[in-house]
Amino acid sequence: MKKLFVLLISLVTFSCSISDDSPRYFQEFLPIETAFLPEEFVLDETYEITVAYTNPTTCHFFNDIFHIREDNEISVAVNSTKYQSQSNGDCTASDAEMEATFSFTPTELGTYVFKFWQGRGDDGETVYLTIEVPVAE
C-alpha cells in the first residue's frame, strides 16, 4: 500500500508542469491616423465610417472598433490584440497601413462630434482627431 501511495504522489508531483506554454496576449489601442466621413449625415440613414491606422508589428491583430458615445460626441479607437512572442524572434516591425470600418446611424438632428484617438502627445495628454458632421433631415 505504501508503494502505491508513493507511486501516486510521484506521478502527481512529476506530471505537473510549472511552465505555462499558453499564448499570452493583451488588448492595446492603436492610434487612428485618419478617418473618412461624409460632409453631412441624413437623419436615420446608416453610414460606413472608415478609419486608417498602422499595424506596428506582426504580433498585433485587429480586434474591434471601440467607441463611447455621450450625447452627440463619439470617441473612437482601434482595439487590437497583441500576442507576446514566446521566443524573441517571433514579432517583427510591420508598419502595415490598415483600414477598419464601422456602421453609424445618426438618430438626432444637430452635429455629431467624432473624436478619433491618436495616442498621447509629448506632454502625456490624450490626442484626438476631431471631426464634426452636421445632420440634415
mmCIF file of C-alpha atoms in Angstrom:
data_model
loop_
_atom_site.group_PDB
_atom_site.id
_atom_site.type_symbol
_atom_site.label_atom_id
_atom_site.label_comp_id
_atom_site.label_asym_id
_atom_site.label_seq_id
_atom_site.Cartn_x
_atom_site.Cartn_y
_atom_site.Cartn_z
ATOM 1 C CA MET A 1 0.000 0.000 0.000
ATOM 2 C CA LYS A 2 2.871 2.370 0.836
ATOM 3 C CA LYS A 3 4.420 1.706 -2.586
ATOM 4 C CA LEU A 4 1.128 2.563 -4.283
ATOM 5 C CA PHE A 5 0.835 5.782 -2.282
ATOM 6 C CA VAL A 6 4.440 6.780 -3.100
ATOM 7 C CA LEU A 7 3.818 5.953 -6.776
ATOM 8 C CA LEU A 8 0.674 8.105 -6.885
ATOM 9 C CA ILE A 9 2.402 11.033 -5.150
ATOM 10 C CA SER A 10 5.339 10.723 -7.565
ATOM 11 C CA LEU A 11 3.039 10.714 -10.584
ATOM 12 C CA VAL A 12 1.178 13.779 -9.388
ATOM 13 C CA THR A 13 4.353 15.637 -8.481
ATOM 14 C CA PHE A 14 6.287 14.911 -11.665
ATOM 15 C CA SER A 15 3.424 15.045 -14.138
ATOM 16 C CA CYS A 16 2.531 18.652 -13.315
ATOM 17 C CA SER A 17 4.395 21.178 -15.382
ATOM 18 C CA ILE A 18 5.040 24.582 -13.884
ATOM 19 C CA SER A 19 5.911 26.124 -17.234
ATOM 20 C CA ASP A 20 2.980 27.814 -18.912
ATOM 21 C CA ASP A 21 3.156 27.454 -22.695
ATOM 22 C CA SER A 22 -0.225 29.041 -23.322
ATOM 23 C CA PRO A 23 -0.193 32.111 -25.556
ATOM 24 C CA ARG A 24 -0.035 35.432 -23.761
ATOM 25 C CA TYR A 25 -1.890 38.399 -25.151
ATOM 26 C CA PHE A 26 -3.384 41.717 -24.184
ATOM 27 C CA GLN A 27 -5.561 44.419 -25.669
ATOM 28 C CA GLU A 28 -3.940 47.589 -26.999
ATOM 29 C CA PHE A 29 -5.376 50.665 -28.691
ATOM 30 C CA LEU A 30 -3.718 51.673 -31.949
ATOM 31 C CA PRO A 31 -3.674 55.339 -33.000
ATOM 32 C CA ILE A 32 -6.036 56.334 -35.801
ATOM 33 C CA GLU A 33 -4.214 58.296 -38.481
ATOM 34 C CA THR A 34 -7.250 59.479 -40.423
ATOM 35 C CA ALA A 35 -10.980 58.899 -40.761
ATOM 36 C CA PHE A 36 -13.279 59.049 -43.761
ATOM 37 C CA LEU A 37 -16.710 60.548 -43.083
ATOM 38 C CA PRO A 38 -19.287 62.280 -45.253
ATOM 39 C CA GLU A 39 -19.563 66.063 -45.040
ATOM 40 C CA GLU A 40 -23.152 65.672 -43.860
ATOM 41 C CA PHE A 41 -25.378 62.927 -42.448
ATOM 42 C CA VAL A 42 -29.052 62.412 -43.248
ATOM 43 C CA LEU A 43 -31.179 61.567 -40.225
ATOM 44 C CA ASP A 44 -31.773 57.802 -39.704
ATOM 45 C CA GLU A 45 -29.598 56.714 -42.666
ATOM 46 C CA THR A 46 -26.759 54.278 -41.994
ATOM 47 C CA TYR A 47 -23.196 55.200 -42.984
ATOM 48 C CA GLU A 48 -19.986 53.215 -43.166
ATOM 49 C CA ILE A 49 -17.162 55.108 -41.468
ATOM 50 C CA THR A 50 -13.629 54.001 -42.300
ATOM 51 C CA VAL A 51 -10.566 54.664 -40.159
ATOM 52 C CA ALA A 52 -6.937 54.197 -41.190
ATOM 53 C CA TYR A 53 -4.267 53.066 -38.752
ATOM 54 C CA THR A 54 -0.823 51.475 -38.749
ATOM 55 C CA ASN A 55 -0.307 47.933 -37.510
ATOM 56 C CA PRO A 56 3.027 48.256 -35.645
ATOM 57 C CA THR A 57 4.117 44.593 -35.508
ATOM 58 C CA THR A 58 3.246 41.171 -36.838
ATOM 59 C CA CYS A 59 2.012 40.308 -33.330
ATOM 60 C CA HIS A 60 -0.824 42.896 -33.491
ATOM 61 C CA PHE A 61 -4.193 41.801 -34.836
ATOM 62 C CA PHE A 62 -7.318 43.897 -35.352
ATOM 63 C CA ASN A 63 -9.902 43.113 -32.715
ATOM 64 C CA ASP A 64 -12.684 45.695 -32.926
ATOM 65 C CA ILE A 65 -13.600 49.354 -33.134
ATOM 66 C CA PHE A 66 -14.018 50.673 -29.610
ATOM 67 C CA HIS A 67 -16.377 53.602 -29.165
ATOM 68 C CA ILE A 68 -18.062 55.519 -26.383
ATOM 69 C CA ARG A 69 -20.991 57.823 -27.033
ATOM 70 C CA GLU A 70 -22.026 60.698 -24.796
ATOM 71 C CA ASP A 71 -24.901 62.658 -26.305
ATOM 72 C CA ASN A 72 -23.661 63.694 -29.777
ATOM 73 C CA GLU A 73 -19.961 63.129 -29.017
ATOM 74 C CA ILE A 74 -18.435 59.796 -30.041
ATOM 75 C CA SER A 75 -14.898 58.787 -29.039
ATOM 76 C CA VAL A 76 -13.440 56.089 -31.314
ATOM 77 C CA ALA A 77 -10.310 53.901 -31.110
ATOM 78 C CA VAL A 78 -8.940 50.813 -32.860
ATOM 79 C CA ASN A 79 -8.721 47.954 -30.378
ATOM 80 C CA SER A 80 -6.071 45.371 -31.251
ATOM 81 C CA THR A 81 -4.922 42.149 -29.662
ATOM 82 C CA LYS A 82 -1.174 41.885 -29.219
ATOM 83 C CA TYR A 83 0.275 38.427 -28.744
ATOM 84 C CA GLN A 84 3.504 38.263 -26.805
ATOM 85 C CA SER A 85 6.268 36.379 -28.509
ATOM 86 C CA GLN A 86 7.138 33.057 -26.865
ATOM 87 C CA SER A 87 10.596 33.287 -28.398
ATOM 88 C CA ASN A 88 12.302 36.596 -29.033
ATOM 89 C CA GLY A 89 12.242 36.344 -32.842
ATOM 90 C CA ASP A 90 8.518 35.868 -33.438
ATOM 91 C CA CYS A 91 7.412 39.529 -33.716
ATOM 92 C CA THR A 92 8.768 41.859 -36.346
ATOM 93 C CA ALA A 93 8.092 45.521 -37.052
ATOM 94 C CA SER A 94 5.340 45.861 -39.604
ATOM 95 C CA ASP A 95 4.158 49.426 -40.221
ATOM 96 C CA ALA A 96 1.397 47.933 -42.394
ATOM 97 C CA GLU A 97 -1.257 50.501 -43.264
ATOM 98 C CA MET A 98 -4.663 49.089 -42.373
ATOM 99 C CA GLU A 99 -8.300 50.174 -42.529
ATOM 100 C CA ALA A 100 -11.321 49.248 -40.459
ATOM 101 C CA THR A 101 -14.958 50.171 -40.957
ATOM 102 C CA PHE A 102 -17.919 50.549 -38.637
ATOM 103 C CA SER A 103 -21.565 51.498 -39.185
ATOM 104 C CA PHE A 104 -23.143 54.626 -37.776
ATOM 105 C CA THR A 105 -26.742 55.839 -37.893
ATOM 106 C CA PRO A 106 -27.495 59.405 -36.733
ATOM 107 C CA THR A 107 -30.700 59.402 -34.712
ATOM 108 C CA GLU A 108 -30.833 63.079 -33.729
ATOM 109 C CA LEU A 109 -30.631 66.384 -35.547
ATOM 110 C CA GLY A 110 -27.680 68.611 -34.768
ATOM 111 C CA THR A 111 -23.965 67.999 -35.130
ATOM 112 C CA TYR A 112 -22.098 64.828 -34.216
ATOM 113 C CA VAL A 113 -18.558 65.282 -32.918
ATOM 114 C CA PHE A 114 -16.269 62.325 -33.618
ATOM 115 C CA LYS A 115 -13.071 62.132 -31.576
ATOM 116 C CA PHE A 116 -10.677 59.595 -33.102
ATOM 117 C CA TRP A 117 -7.961 58.512 -30.651
ATOM 118 C CA GLN A 118 -4.454 59.286 -31.921
ATOM 119 C CA GLY A 119 -2.414 58.393 -28.856
ATOM 120 C CA ARG A 120 -0.672 60.617 -26.345
ATOM 121 C CA GLY A 121 1.277 63.789 -27.018
ATOM 122 C CA ASP A 122 4.718 64.648 -25.681
ATOM 123 C CA ASP A 123 3.044 66.156 -22.633
ATOM 124 C CA GLY A 124 1.219 62.876 -21.891
ATOM 125 C CA GLU A 125 -2.191 64.283 -22.795
ATOM 126 C CA THR A 126 -4.573 62.307 -24.993
ATOM 127 C CA VAL A 127 -4.642 63.485 -28.612
ATOM 128 C CA TYR A 128 -7.748 63.195 -30.807
ATOM 129 C CA LEU A 129 -8.535 63.858 -34.448
ATOM 130 C CA THR A 130 -11.824 65.734 -34.098
ATOM 131 C CA ILE A 131 -14.332 65.814 -36.960
ATOM 132 C CA GLU A 132 -17.748 67.436 -36.760
ATOM 133 C CA VAL A 133 -20.539 66.261 -39.067
ATOM 134 C CA PRO A 134 -23.923 68.023 -39.218
ATOM 135 C CA VAL A 135 -27.186 66.068 -39.632
ATOM 136 C CA ALA A 136 -29.826 67.077 -42.181
ATOM 137 C CA GLU A 137 -33.436 65.903 -42.356
#
